[in-house]
Coordinates of C-alpha atoms in Angstrom, one line a residue:
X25 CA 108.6 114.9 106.0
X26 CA 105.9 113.7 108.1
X27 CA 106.8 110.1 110.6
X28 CA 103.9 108.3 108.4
X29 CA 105.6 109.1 105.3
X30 CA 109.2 108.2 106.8
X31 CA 107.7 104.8 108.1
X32 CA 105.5 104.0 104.8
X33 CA 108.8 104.7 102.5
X34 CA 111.2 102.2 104.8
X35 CA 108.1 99.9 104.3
X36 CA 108.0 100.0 100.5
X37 CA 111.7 99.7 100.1
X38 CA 111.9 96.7 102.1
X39 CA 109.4 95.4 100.5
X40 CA 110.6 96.0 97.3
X41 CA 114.4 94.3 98.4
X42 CA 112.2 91.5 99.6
X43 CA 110.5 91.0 96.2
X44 CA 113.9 91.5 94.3
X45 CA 115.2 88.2 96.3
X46 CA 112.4 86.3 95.0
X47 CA 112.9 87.4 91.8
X48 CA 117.0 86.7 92.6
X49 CA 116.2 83.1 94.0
X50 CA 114.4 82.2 90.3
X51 CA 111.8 81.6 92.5
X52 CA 109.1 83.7 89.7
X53 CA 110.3 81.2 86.8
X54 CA 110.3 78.2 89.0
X55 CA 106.8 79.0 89.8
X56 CA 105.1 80.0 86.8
X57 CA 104.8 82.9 88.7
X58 CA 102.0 81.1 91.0
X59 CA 101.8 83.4 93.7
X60 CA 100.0 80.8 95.8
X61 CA 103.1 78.0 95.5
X62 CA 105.1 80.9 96.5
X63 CA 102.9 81.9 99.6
X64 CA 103.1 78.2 100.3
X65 CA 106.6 77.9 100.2
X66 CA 107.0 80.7 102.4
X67 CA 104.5 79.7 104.6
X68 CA 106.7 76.2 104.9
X69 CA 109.6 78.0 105.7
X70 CA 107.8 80.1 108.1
X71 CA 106.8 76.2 109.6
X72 CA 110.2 75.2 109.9
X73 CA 111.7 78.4 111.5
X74 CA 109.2 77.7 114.4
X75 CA 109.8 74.2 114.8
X76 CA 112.4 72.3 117.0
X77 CA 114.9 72.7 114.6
X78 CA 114.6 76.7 114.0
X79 CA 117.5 77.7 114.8
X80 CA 119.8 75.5 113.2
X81 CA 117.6 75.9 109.8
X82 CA 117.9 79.4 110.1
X83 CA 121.4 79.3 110.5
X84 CA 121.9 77.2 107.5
X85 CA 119.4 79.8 105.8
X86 CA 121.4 82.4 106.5
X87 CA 125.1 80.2 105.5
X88 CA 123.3 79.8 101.8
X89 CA 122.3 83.2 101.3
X90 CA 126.0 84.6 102.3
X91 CA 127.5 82.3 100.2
X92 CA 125.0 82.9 97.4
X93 CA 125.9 86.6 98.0
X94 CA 129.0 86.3 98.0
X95 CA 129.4 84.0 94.6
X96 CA 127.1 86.7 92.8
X97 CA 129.9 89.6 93.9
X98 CA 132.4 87.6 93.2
X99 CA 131.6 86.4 89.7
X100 CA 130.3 90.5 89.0
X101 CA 133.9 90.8 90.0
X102 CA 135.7 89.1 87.6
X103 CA 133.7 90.5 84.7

């Protein structure tokens, strides 16, 4: 397989993973499925990871999204 191919395939499947956490978050249904409130929320995110406080937001980002993980394996677990 050619490099172009190799590269445009890891593209598409992250962006598919990144699409499946939208849909994950609820963030489709919360939405109406607007894609412009989503592109806004993103793009407020995207605000706050480059101000002062980055770091630290990311970090509680990232805290959520474990924890969220981790519930979701957890309660696939015990069914």
């Amino acid at each position: 397989m050619r490099e172009w191919q190799v590269k445009r395939r890891e593209r598409t499947r992250q962006l598919i993973e990144l699409g499946g956490l939208v849909a994950k978050a609820k963030l489709v249904e919360l939405t109406d499925d607007d894609r412009a409130a989503l592109y806004g929320a993103f793009l407020t995110v995207a605000t706050k990871l480059r101000g002062i406080d980055g770091a630290q937001a990311l970090v509680l980002f990232r805290r959520r999204g474990k924890r969220a993980f981790e519930a979701e394996q957890d309660e696939a677990v015990s069914k």
